[in-house]
């Protein structure tokens, strides 16, 4: 079970709980089942972190691939420019094209890097929000449980 499923089950547990007489905002729930679900969340959090690390690893791999492709394009452009060394005009044009290819490759590499960084940041922000909300829900449930025990 993943964290979303566990939280959904916690919601179902709360939804199916019986209200405390004269206190409609309080409910009686199966504390043992709630504790099991909380423990399941604790066990699944490392999996979410592993997934975030995998995303980060994939981003690094994508960046390295993009840089390698850019270098390959630059090398091919330089080789092409060297092969055309016949007339001055042709050499000038080849150098101009090589510079444009290098510039485009660098721009594309920067775009990919920004996109990857944005994606990772978004996923990490989503994970942070998700875990923060989950923690808040757990704290509220814990507080409700402790108030029921008083």
Short mmCIF file of C-alpha atoms in Angstrom, two decimals, residues 10 13-14 17 25-36 38 137-150:
data_model
loop_
_atom_site.label_atom_id
_atom_site.label_comp_id
_atom_site.label_asym_id
_atom_site.label_seq_id
_atom_site.Cartn_x
_atom_site.Cartn_y
_atom_site.Cartn_z
CA UNK A 10 -7.56 6.64 7.47
CA UNK A 13 -11.91 5.04 9.16
CA UNK A 14 -12.78 8.55 10.33
CA UNK A 17 -16.55 6.44 13.00
CA UNK A 25 -17.28 17.06 16.36
CA UNK A 26 -15.70 14.08 18.16
CA UNK A 27 -15.74 10.48 16.99
CA UNK A 28 -14.90 7.06 18.31
CA UNK A 29 -12.50 5.18 16.04
CA UNK A 30 -10.62 1.90 16.13
CA UNK A 31 -7.41 3.13 17.76
CA UNK A 32 -5.54 -0.08 17.00
CA UNK A 33 -6.36 0.18 13.28
CA UNK A 34 -5.39 3.87 13.27
CA UNK A 35 -2.04 3.01 14.87
CA UNK A 36 -1.49 0.29 12.22
CA UNK A 38 0.21 5.38 11.07
CA UNK A 137 -3.70 14.96 9.75
CA UNK A 138 -1.85 12.52 11.98
CA UNK A 139 -1.40 15.20 14.66
CA UNK A 140 -5.08 16.08 14.51
CA UNK A 141 -6.06 12.43 14.76
CA UNK A 142 -3.64 11.91 17.62
CA UNK A 143 -5.07 14.98 19.38
CA UNK A 144 -8.59 13.66 18.84
CA UNK A 145 -7.59 10.29 20.22
CA UNK A 146 -5.96 11.80 23.27
CA UNK A 147 -8.99 13.97 23.92
CA UNK A 148 -11.19 10.86 23.73
CA UNK A 149 -9.06 9.15 26.36
CA UNK A 150 -9.55 11.99 28.87
#
